[in-house]
mmCIF file of C-alpha atoms and ligand atoms in Angstrom:
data_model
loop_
_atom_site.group_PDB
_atom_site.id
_atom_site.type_symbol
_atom_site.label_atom_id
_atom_site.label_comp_id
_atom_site.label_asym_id
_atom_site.label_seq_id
_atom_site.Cartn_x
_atom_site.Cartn_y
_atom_site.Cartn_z
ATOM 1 C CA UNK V 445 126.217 -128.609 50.270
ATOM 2 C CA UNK V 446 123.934 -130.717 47.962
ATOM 3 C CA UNK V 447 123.683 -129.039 44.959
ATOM 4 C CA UNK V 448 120.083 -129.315 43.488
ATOM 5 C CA UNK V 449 118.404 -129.763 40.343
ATOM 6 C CA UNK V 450 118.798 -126.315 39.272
ATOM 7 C CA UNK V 451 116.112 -124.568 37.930
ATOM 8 C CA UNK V 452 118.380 -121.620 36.346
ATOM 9 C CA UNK V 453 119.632 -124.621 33.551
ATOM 10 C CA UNK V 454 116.028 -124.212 32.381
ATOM 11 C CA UNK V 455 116.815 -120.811 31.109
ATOM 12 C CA UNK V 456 119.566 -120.778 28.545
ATOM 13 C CA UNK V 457 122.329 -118.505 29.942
ATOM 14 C CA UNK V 458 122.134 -114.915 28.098
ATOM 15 C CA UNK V 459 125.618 -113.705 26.921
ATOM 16 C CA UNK V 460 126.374 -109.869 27.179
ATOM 17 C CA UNK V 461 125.950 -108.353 24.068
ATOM 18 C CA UNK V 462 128.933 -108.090 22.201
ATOM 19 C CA UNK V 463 130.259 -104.239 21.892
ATOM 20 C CA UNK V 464 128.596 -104.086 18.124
ATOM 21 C CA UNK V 465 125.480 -104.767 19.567
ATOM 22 C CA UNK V 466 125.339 -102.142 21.984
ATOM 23 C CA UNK V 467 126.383 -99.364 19.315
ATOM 24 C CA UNK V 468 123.923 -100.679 17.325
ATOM 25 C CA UNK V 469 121.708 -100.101 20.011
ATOM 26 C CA UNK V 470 122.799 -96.608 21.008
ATOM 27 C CA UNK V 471 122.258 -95.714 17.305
ATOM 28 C CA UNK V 472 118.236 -97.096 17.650
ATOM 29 C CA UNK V 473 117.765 -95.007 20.922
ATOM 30 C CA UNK V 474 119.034 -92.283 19.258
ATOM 31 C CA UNK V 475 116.517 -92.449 16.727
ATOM 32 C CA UNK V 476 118.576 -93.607 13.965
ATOM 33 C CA UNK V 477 119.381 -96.835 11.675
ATOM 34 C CA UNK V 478 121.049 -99.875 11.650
ATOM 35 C CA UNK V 479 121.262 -102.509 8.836
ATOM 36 C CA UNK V 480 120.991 -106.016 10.673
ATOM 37 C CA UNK V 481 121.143 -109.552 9.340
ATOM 38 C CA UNK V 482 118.197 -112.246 9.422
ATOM 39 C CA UNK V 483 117.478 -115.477 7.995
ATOM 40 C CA UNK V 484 116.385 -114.221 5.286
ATOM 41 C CA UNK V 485 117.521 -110.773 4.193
ATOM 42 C CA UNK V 486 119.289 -108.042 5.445
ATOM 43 C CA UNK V 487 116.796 -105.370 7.337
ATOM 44 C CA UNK V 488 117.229 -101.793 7.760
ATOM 45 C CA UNK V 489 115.913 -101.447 11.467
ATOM 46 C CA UNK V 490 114.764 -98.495 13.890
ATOM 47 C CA UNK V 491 112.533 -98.645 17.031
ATOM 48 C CA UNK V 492 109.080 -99.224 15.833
ATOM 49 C CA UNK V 493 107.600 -96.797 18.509
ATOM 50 C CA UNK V 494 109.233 -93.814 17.085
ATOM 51 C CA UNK V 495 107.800 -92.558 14.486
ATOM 52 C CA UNK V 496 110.840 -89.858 13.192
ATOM 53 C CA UNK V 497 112.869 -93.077 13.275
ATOM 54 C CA UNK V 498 110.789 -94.722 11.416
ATOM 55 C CA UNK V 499 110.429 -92.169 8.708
ATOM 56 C CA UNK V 500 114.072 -92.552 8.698
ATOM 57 C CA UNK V 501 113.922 -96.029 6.915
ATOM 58 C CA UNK V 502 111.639 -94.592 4.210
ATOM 59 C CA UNK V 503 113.782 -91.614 3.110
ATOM 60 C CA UNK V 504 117.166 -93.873 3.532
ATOM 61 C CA UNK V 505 115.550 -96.688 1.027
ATOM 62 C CA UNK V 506 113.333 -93.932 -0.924
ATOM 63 C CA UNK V 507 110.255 -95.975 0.104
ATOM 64 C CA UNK V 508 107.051 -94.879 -0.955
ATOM 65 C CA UNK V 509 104.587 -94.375 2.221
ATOM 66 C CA UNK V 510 102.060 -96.561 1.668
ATOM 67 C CA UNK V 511 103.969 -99.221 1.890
ATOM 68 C CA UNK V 512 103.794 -100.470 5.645
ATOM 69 C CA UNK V 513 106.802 -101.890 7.308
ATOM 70 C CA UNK V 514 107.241 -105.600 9.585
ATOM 71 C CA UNK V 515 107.909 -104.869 13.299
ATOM 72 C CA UNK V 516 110.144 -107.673 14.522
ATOM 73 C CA UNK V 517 110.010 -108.896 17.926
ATOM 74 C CA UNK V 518 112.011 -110.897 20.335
ATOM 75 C CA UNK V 519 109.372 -112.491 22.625
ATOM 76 C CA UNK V 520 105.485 -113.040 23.048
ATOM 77 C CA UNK V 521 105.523 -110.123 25.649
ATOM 78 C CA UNK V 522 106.809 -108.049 23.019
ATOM 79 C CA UNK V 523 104.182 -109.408 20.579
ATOM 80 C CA UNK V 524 101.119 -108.802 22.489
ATOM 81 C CA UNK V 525 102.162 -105.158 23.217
ATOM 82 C CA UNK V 526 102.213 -104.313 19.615
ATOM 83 C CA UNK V 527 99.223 -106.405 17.915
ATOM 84 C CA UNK V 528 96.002 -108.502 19.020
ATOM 85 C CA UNK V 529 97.295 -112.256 18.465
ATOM 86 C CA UNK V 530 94.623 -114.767 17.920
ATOM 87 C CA UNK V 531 94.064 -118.511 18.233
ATOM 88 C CA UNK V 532 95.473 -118.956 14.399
ATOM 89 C CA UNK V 533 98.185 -116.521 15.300
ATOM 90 C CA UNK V 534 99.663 -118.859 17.858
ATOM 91 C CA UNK V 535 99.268 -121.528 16.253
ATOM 92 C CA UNK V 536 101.444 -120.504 13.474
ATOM 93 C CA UNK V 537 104.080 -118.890 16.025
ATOM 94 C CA UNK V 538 104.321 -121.541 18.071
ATOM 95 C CA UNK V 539 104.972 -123.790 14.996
ATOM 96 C CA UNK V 540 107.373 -121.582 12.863
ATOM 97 C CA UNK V 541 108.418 -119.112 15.239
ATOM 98 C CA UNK V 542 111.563 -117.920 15.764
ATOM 99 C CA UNK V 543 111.464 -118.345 11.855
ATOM 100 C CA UNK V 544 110.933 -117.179 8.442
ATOM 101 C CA UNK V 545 106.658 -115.974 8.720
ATOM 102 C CA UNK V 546 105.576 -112.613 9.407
ATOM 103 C CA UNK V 547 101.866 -112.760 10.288
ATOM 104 C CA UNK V 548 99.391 -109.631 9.860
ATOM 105 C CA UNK V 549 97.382 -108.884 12.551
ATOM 106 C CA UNK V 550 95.419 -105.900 14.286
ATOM 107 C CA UNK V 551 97.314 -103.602 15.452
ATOM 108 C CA UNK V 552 97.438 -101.949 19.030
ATOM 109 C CA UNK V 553 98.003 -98.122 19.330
ATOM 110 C CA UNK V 554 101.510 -97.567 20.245
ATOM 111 C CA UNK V 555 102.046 -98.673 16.035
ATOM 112 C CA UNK V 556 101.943 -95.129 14.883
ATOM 113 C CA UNK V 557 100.012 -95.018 10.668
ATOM 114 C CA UNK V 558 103.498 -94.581 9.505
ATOM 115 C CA UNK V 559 104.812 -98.363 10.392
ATOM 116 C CA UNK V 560 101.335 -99.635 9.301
ATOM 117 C CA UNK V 561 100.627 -97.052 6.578
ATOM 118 C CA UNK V 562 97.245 -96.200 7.822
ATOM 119 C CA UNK V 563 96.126 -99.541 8.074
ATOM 120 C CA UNK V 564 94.587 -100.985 11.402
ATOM 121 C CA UNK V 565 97.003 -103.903 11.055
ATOM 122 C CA UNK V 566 100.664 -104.803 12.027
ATOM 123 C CA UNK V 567 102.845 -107.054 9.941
ATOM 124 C CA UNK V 568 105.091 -108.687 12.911
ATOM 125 C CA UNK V 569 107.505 -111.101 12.697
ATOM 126 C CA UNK V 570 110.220 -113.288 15.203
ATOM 127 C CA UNK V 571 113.795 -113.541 13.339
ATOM 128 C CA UNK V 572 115.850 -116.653 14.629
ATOM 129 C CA UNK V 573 118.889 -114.633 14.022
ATOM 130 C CA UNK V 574 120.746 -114.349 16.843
ATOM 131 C CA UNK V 575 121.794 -110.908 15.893
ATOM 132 C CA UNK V 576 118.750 -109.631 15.183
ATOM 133 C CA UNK V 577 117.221 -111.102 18.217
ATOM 134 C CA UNK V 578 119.932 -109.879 20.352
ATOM 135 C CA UNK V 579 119.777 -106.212 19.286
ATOM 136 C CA UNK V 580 116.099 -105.985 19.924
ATOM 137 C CA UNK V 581 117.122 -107.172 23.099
ATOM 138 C CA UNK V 582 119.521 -104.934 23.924
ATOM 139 C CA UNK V 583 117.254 -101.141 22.373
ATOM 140 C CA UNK V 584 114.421 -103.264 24.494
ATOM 141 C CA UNK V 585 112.456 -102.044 21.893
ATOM 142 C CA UNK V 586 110.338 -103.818 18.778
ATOM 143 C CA UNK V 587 111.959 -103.031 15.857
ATOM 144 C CA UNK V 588 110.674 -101.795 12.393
ATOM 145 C CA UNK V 589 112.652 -103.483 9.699
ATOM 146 C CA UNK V 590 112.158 -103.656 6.025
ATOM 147 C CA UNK V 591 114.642 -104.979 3.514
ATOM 148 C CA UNK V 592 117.885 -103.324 3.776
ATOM 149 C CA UNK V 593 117.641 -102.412 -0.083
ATOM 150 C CA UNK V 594 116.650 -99.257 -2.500
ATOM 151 C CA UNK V 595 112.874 -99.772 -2.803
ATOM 152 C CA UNK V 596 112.058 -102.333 -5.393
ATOM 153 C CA UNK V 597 115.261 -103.630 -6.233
ATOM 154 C CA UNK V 598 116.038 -106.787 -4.939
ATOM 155 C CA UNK V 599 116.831 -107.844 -1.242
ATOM 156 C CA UNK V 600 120.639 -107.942 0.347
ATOM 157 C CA UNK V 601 121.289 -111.176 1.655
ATOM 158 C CA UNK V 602 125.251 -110.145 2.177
ATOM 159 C CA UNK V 603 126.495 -107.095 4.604
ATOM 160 C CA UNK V 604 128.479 -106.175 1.329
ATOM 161 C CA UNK V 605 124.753 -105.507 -0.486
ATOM 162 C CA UNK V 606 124.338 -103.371 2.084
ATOM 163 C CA UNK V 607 127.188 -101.596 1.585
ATOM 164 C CA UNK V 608 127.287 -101.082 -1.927
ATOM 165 C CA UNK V 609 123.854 -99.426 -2.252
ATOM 166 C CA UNK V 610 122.926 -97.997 1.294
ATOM 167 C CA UNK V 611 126.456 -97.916 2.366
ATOM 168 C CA UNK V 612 126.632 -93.551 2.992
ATOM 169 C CA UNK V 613 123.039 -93.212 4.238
ATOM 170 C CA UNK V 614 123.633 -95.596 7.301
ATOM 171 C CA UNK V 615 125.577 -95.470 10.329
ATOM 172 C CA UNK V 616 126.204 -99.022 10.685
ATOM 173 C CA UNK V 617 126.122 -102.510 9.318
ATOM 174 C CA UNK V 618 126.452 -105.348 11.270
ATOM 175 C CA UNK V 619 127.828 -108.313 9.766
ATOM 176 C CA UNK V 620 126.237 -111.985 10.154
ATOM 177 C CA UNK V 621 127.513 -113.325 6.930
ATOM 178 C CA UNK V 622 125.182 -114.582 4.231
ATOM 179 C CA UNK V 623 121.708 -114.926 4.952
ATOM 180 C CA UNK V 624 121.149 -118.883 5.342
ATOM 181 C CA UNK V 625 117.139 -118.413 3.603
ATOM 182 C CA UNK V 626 118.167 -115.355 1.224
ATOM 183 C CA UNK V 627 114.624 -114.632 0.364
ATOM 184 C CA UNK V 628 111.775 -112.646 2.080
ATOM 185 C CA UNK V 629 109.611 -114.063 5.107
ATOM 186 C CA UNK V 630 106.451 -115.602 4.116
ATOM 187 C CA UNK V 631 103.629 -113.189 4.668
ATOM 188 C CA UNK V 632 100.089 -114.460 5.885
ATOM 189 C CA UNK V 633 96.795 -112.244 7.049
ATOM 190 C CA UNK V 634 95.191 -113.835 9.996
ATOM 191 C CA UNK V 635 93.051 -110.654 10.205
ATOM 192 C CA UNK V 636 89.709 -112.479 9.526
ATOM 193 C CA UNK V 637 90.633 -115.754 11.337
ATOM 194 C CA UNK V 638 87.739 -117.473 9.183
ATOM 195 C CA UNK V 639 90.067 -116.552 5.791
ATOM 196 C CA UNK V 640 93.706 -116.838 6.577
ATOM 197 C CA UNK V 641 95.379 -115.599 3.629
ATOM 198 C CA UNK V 642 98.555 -116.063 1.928
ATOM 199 C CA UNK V 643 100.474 -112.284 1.149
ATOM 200 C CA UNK V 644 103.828 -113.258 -0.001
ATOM 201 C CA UNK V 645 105.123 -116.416 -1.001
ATOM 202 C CA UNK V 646 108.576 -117.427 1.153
ATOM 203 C CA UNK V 647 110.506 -119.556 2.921
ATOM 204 C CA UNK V 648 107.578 -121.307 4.413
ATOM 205 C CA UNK V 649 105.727 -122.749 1.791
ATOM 206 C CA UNK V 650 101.929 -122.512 1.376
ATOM 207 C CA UNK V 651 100.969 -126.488 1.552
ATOM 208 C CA UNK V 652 102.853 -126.615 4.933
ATOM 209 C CA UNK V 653 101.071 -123.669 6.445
ATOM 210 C CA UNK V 654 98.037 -124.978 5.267
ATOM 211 C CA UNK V 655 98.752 -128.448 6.395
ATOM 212 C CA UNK V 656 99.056 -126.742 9.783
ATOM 213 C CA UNK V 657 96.337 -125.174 10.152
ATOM 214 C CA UNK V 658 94.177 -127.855 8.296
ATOM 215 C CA UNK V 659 92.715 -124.759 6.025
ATOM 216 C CA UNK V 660 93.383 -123.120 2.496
ATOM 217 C CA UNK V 661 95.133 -120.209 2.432
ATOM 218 C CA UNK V 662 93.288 -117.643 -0.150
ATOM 219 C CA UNK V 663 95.861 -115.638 -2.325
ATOM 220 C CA UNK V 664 94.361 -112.221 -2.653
ATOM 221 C CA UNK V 665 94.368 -111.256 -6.027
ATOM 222 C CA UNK V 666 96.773 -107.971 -6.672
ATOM 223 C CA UNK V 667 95.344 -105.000 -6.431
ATOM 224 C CA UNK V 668 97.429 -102.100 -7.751
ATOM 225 C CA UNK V 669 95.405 -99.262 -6.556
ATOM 226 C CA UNK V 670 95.218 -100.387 -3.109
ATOM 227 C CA UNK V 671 98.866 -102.478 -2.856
ATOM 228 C CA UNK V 672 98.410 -103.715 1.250
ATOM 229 C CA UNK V 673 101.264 -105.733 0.393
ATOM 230 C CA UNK V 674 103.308 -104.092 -2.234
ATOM 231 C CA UNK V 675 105.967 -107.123 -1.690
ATOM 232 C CA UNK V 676 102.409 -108.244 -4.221
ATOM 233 C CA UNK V 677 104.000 -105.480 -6.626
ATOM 234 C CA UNK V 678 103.755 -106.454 -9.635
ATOM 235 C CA UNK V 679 107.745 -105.174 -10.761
ATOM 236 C CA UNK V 680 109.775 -105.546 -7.277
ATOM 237 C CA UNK V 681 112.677 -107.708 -6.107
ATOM 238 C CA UNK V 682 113.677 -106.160 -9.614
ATOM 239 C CA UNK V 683 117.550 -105.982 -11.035
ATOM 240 C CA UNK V 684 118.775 -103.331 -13.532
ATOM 241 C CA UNK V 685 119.363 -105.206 -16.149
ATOM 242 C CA UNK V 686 116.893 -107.311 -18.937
ATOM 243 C CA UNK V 687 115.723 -110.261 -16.675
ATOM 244 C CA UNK V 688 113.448 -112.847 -18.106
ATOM 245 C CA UNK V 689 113.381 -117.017 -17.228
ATOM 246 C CA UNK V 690 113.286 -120.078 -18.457
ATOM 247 C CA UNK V 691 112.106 -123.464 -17.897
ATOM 248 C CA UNK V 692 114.154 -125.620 -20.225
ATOM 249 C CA UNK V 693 117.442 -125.090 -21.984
ATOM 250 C CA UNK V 694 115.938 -125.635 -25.273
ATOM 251 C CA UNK V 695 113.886 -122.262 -24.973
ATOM 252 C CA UNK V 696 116.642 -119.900 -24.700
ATOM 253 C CA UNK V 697 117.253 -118.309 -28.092
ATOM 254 C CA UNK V 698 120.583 -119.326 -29.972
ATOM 255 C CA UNK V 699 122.581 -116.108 -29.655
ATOM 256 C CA UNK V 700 121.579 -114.749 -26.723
ATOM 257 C CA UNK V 701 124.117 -112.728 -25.353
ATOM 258 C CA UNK V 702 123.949 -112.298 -21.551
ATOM 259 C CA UNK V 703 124.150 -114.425 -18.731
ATOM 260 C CA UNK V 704 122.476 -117.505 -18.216
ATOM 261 C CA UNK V 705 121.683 -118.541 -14.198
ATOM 262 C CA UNK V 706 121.182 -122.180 -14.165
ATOM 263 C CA UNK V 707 119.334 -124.137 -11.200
ATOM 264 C CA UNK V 708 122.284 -127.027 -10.888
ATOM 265 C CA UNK V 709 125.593 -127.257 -13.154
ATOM 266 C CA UNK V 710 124.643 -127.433 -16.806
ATOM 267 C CA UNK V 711 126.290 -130.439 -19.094
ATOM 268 C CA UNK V 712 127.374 -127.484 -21.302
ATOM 269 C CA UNK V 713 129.227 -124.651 -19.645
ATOM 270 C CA UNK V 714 130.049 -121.207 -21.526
ATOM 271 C CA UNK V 715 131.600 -118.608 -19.453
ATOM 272 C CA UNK V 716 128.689 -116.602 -19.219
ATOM 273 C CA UNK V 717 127.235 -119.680 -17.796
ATOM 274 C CA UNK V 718 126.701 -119.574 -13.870
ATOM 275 C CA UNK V 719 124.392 -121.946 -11.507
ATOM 276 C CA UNK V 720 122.440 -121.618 -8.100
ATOM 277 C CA UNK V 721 123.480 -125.202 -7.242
ATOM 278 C CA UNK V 722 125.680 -128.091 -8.128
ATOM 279 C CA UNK V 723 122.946 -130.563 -7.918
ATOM 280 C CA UNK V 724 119.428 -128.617 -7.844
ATOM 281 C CA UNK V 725 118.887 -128.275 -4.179
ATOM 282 C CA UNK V 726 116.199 -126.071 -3.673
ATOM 283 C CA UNK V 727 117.365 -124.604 -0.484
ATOM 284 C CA UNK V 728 120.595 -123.894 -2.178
ATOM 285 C CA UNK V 729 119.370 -122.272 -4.966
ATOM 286 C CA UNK V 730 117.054 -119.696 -2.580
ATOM 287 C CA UNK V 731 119.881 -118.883 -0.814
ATOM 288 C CA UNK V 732 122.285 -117.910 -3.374
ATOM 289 C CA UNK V 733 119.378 -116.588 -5.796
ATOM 290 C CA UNK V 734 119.999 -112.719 -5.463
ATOM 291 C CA UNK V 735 123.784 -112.714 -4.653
ATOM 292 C CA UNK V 736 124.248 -114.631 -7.847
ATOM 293 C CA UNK V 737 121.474 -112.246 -9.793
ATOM 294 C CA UNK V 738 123.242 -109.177 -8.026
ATOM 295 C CA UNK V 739 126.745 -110.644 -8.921
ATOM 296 C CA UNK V 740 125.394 -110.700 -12.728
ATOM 297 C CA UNK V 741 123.429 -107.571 -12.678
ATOM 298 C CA UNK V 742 126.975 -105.607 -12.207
ATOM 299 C CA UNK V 743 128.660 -107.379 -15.422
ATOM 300 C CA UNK V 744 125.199 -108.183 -17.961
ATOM 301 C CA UNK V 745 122.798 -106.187 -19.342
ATOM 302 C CA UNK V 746 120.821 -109.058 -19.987
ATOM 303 C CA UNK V 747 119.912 -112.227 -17.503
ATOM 304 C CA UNK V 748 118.153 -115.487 -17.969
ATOM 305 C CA UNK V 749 117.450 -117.700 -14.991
ATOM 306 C CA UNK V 750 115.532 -120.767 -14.856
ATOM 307 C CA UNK V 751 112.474 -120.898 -12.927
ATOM 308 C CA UNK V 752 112.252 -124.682 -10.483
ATOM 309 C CA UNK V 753 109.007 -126.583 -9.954
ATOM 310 C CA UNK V 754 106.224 -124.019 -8.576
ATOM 311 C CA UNK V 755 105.323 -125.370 -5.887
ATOM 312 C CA UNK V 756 106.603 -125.746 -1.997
ATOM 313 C CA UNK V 757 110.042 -123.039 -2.101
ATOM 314 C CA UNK V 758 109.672 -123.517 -5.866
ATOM 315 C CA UNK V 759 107.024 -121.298 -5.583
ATOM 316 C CA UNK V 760 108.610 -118.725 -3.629
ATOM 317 C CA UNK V 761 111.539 -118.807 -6.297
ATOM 318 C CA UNK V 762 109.445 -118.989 -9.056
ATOM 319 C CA UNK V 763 107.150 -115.587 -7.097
ATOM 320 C CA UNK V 764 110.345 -113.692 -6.918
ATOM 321 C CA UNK V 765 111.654 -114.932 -10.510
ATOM 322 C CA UNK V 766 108.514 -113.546 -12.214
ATOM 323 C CA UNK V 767 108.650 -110.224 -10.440
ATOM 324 C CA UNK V 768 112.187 -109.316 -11.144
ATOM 325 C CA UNK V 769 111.055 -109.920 -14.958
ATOM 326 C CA UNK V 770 108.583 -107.424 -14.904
ATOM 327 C CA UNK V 771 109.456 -103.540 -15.253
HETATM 328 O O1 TXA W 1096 112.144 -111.473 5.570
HETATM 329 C C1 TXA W 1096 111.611 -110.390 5.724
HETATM 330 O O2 TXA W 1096 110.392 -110.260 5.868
HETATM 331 C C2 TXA W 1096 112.523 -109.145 5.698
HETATM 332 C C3 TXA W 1096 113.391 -109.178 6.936
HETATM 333 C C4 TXA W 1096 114.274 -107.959 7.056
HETATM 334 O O3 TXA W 1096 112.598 -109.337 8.066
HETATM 335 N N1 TXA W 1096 111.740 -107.962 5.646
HETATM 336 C C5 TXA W 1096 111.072 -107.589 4.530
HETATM 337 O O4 TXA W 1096 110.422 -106.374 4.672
HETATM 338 O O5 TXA W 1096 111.053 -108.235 3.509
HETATM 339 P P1 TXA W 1096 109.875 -105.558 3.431
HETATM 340 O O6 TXA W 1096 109.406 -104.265 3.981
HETATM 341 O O7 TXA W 1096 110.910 -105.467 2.398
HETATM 342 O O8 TXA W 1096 108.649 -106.368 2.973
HETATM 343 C C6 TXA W 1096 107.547 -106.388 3.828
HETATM 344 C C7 TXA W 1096 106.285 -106.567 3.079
HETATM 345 C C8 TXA W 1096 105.950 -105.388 2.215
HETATM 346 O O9 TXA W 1096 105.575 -105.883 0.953
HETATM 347 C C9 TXA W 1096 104.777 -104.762 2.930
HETATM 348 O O10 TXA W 1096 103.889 -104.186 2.041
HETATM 349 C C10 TXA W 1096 104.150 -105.931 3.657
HETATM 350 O O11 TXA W 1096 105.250 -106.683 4.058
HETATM 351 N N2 TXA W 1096 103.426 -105.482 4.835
HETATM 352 C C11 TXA W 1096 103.903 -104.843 5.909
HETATM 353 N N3 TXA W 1096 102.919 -104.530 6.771
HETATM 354 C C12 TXA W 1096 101.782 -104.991 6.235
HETATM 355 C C13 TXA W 1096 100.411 -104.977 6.647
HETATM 356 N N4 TXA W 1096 100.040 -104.408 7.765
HETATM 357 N N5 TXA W 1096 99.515 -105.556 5.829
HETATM 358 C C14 TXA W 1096 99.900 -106.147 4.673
HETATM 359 N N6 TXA W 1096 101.170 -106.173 4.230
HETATM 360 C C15 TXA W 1096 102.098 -105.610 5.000
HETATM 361 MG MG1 MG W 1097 111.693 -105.378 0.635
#
């Protein structure tokens, strides 16, 4: 028999999930939470439709309520059951989806006030992971997922981060390695299509957005009695220890004792020396920021860390940077 163009090679095969996967997902139809990796961090995820499981990921990272978590999503079906998309919306997802952007948009009923925090909007978001994306597959449910980290310290972007600090509240970690972006998913409002606006710098950078959709992005200015975006917190992504940064070498005060996080390999190396980068690669540096700053946090009770260029992931770094400096 002739065999025929086939129109099944159109659809790239599925695997079976793997047997981690389905715990995982027993564990989210149960109600309960698993730590799963992403591009970008570590998220502590439950089903998004149920709101006791939801609640779950607040009192596991001691989250404060008002601050509303990102649904993540596996498909478009998936996306237009949990949030009215509009023409901005799609153009974004169909540009940097599956990717690093969560986009804020009006949200449909089944998102209970305690995802959303009693907003009428939905942060939602499409991981590339193919861990995360297969264990929203498999619950066949969206999942809520915030940063798999005590509230306000700073993100895991290793299973061992997990570990260390949420390690006896949760069931299960599953394991993807290091996180390739290591920081948080850019955030951008397309509530009021006329005024996209920017909510947290990331891995997507605010020219390129803009470049796509041929508009500025407005950067709402921080307001502390009404945080919509407490990733906008002033002190978050914060370590334990003394952080401040640096621009050039020449500004850090002779004797400071503490460590000293370098964007590439410095000419002069002390061993409290340490460096994002051999050669300054931005992408690098992002990646590695807050396993090196964790790393240094245990040992230090002072850090220094030189801030890149603010602008494209510069900024993102730089966003981050300043926040962990504040207390
Ligand atoms: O990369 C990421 O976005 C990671 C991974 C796990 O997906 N998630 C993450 O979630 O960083 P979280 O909860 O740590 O940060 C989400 C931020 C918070 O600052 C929250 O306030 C903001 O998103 N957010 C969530 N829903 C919002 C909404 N409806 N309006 C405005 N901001 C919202
Ligand atoms: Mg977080």
């Amino acid at each position: 028999m002739e065999l025929k163009a086939n129109k099944a090679f159109l659809i790239p095969p599925r695997s079976e999930p793997s047997e981690e996967i389905l715990s995982a997902a027993r564990i989210i139809s149960k109600g309960g939470c698993v730590a799963v990796p992403t591009e970008t961090v570590y998220g502590l995820a439950a089903n998004a439709l149920n709101e006791e499981a939801c609640k779950g990921i607040f009192s596991i990272k001691n989250r404060p309520y008002i601050d509303p978590l990102i649904v993540h999503v596996s498909s478009f079906d998936m996306l237009n059951d949990i949030a009215y998309t509009n023409e901005l919306a799609l153009k974004l997802a169909k540009k940097y989806w599956a990717g690093p952007l969560t986009m804020v948009l009006k949200k449909k009923d089944v998102i209970s006030d305690i995802v959303s925090a009693n907003l009428d909007t939905v942060a939602v978001r499409m991981s590339k992971h193919p861990i995360m994306n297969a264990l929203i597959e498999a619950s066949n449910v969206p999942l809520a997922a915030p940063s798999a980290n005590p509230f306000g310290y700073i993100s895991p972007t290793k299973a061992e981060h997990v570990k260390a600090q949420l390690g006896d509240k949760i069931e299960l970690i599953l394991d993807g390695g290091q996180c390739q972006c290591g920081l948080e998913s850019t955030i951008i409002s397309l509530v009021d299509e006329t005024c996209p606006k920017l909510l947290r710098y990331g891995p997507i950078s605010k020219e390129d957005i803009e470049e796509t959709l041929a508009m500025e992005l407005e950067i709402p200015k921080a307001n502390p009695a009404q945080p919509t975006a407490p990733g906008m917190l002033k002190a978050h992504y914060s370590p334990n220890a003394q952080f401040s940064t640096f621009t050039e070498i020449s500004e850090i005060e002779e004797g400071f004792e503490g460590a000293i996080i370098y964007l590439k390999r410095p000419e002069l190396i002390t061993k409290d020396s340490y460096w994002l980068s051999e050669d300054g690669n931005l992408e690098e540096i992002a990646k590695n920021l807050y396993d090196l700053i964790r790393f240094c946090d245990k040992t230090y009770k002072n850090i220094k860390c030189q801030c890149p260029k603010n602008e494209g992931l510069g900024a993102a770094i730089c966003d981050r940077l300043r926040r962990a400096s504040e207390k």
